[in-house]
mmCIF file of C-alpha atoms in Angstrom:
data_model
loop_
_atom_site.group_PDB
_atom_site.id
_atom_site.type_symbol
_atom_site.label_atom_id
_atom_site.label_comp_id
_atom_site.label_asym_id
_atom_site.label_seq_id
_atom_site.Cartn_x
_atom_site.Cartn_y
_atom_site.Cartn_z
ATOM 1 C CA UNK A 236 -8.467 -22.026 -4.095
ATOM 2 C CA UNK A 237 -9.074 -18.697 -2.391
ATOM 3 C CA UNK A 238 -12.389 -18.112 -0.573
ATOM 4 C CA UNK A 239 -14.370 -15.242 -2.113
ATOM 5 C CA UNK A 240 -16.837 -14.309 0.656
ATOM 6 C CA UNK A 241 -14.050 -14.397 3.252
ATOM 7 C CA UNK A 242 -12.476 -10.951 3.854
ATOM 8 C CA UNK A 243 -8.692 -10.438 3.576
ATOM 9 C CA UNK A 244 -6.476 -10.776 6.686
ATOM 10 C CA UNK A 245 -6.147 -7.701 8.964
ATOM 11 C CA UNK A 246 -2.374 -7.615 8.335
ATOM 12 C CA UNK A 247 -2.934 -7.115 4.607
ATOM 13 C CA UNK A 248 -4.407 -3.639 5.088
ATOM 14 C CA UNK A 249 -1.607 -2.077 7.194
ATOM 15 C CA UNK A 250 1.049 -3.711 5.003
ATOM 16 C CA UNK A 251 -0.405 -2.208 1.818
ATOM 17 C CA UNK A 252 -0.759 1.203 3.488
ATOM 18 C CA UNK A 253 2.867 1.197 4.654
ATOM 19 C CA UNK A 254 4.154 0.124 1.229
ATOM 20 C CA UNK A 255 2.178 2.931 -0.434
ATOM 21 C CA UNK A 256 3.637 5.560 1.891
ATOM 22 C CA UNK A 257 7.134 4.128 1.603
ATOM 23 C CA UNK A 258 7.034 4.089 -2.212
ATOM 24 C CA UNK A 259 5.182 7.270 -3.320
ATOM 25 C CA UNK A 260 4.592 7.993 -7.029
ATOM 26 C CA UNK A 261 7.390 9.704 -9.022
ATOM 27 C CA UNK A 262 5.266 12.866 -9.305
ATOM 28 C CA UNK A 263 5.172 13.323 -5.516
ATOM 29 C CA UNK A 264 8.844 12.433 -5.170
ATOM 30 C CA UNK A 265 9.820 15.053 -7.759
ATOM 31 C CA UNK A 266 7.774 17.724 -5.971
ATOM 32 C CA UNK A 267 9.466 17.009 -2.631
ATOM 33 C CA UNK A 268 12.760 18.870 -2.027
ATOM 34 C CA UNK A 269 15.795 16.622 -2.202
#
């Protein structure tokens, strides 16, 4: 029972952004020097 017209919470956006930066794709990880 999730409302459609209602936008997602403001905390959802920053959380997703942080997770994306924390876990980059394997292609980017391989390119970066270890």
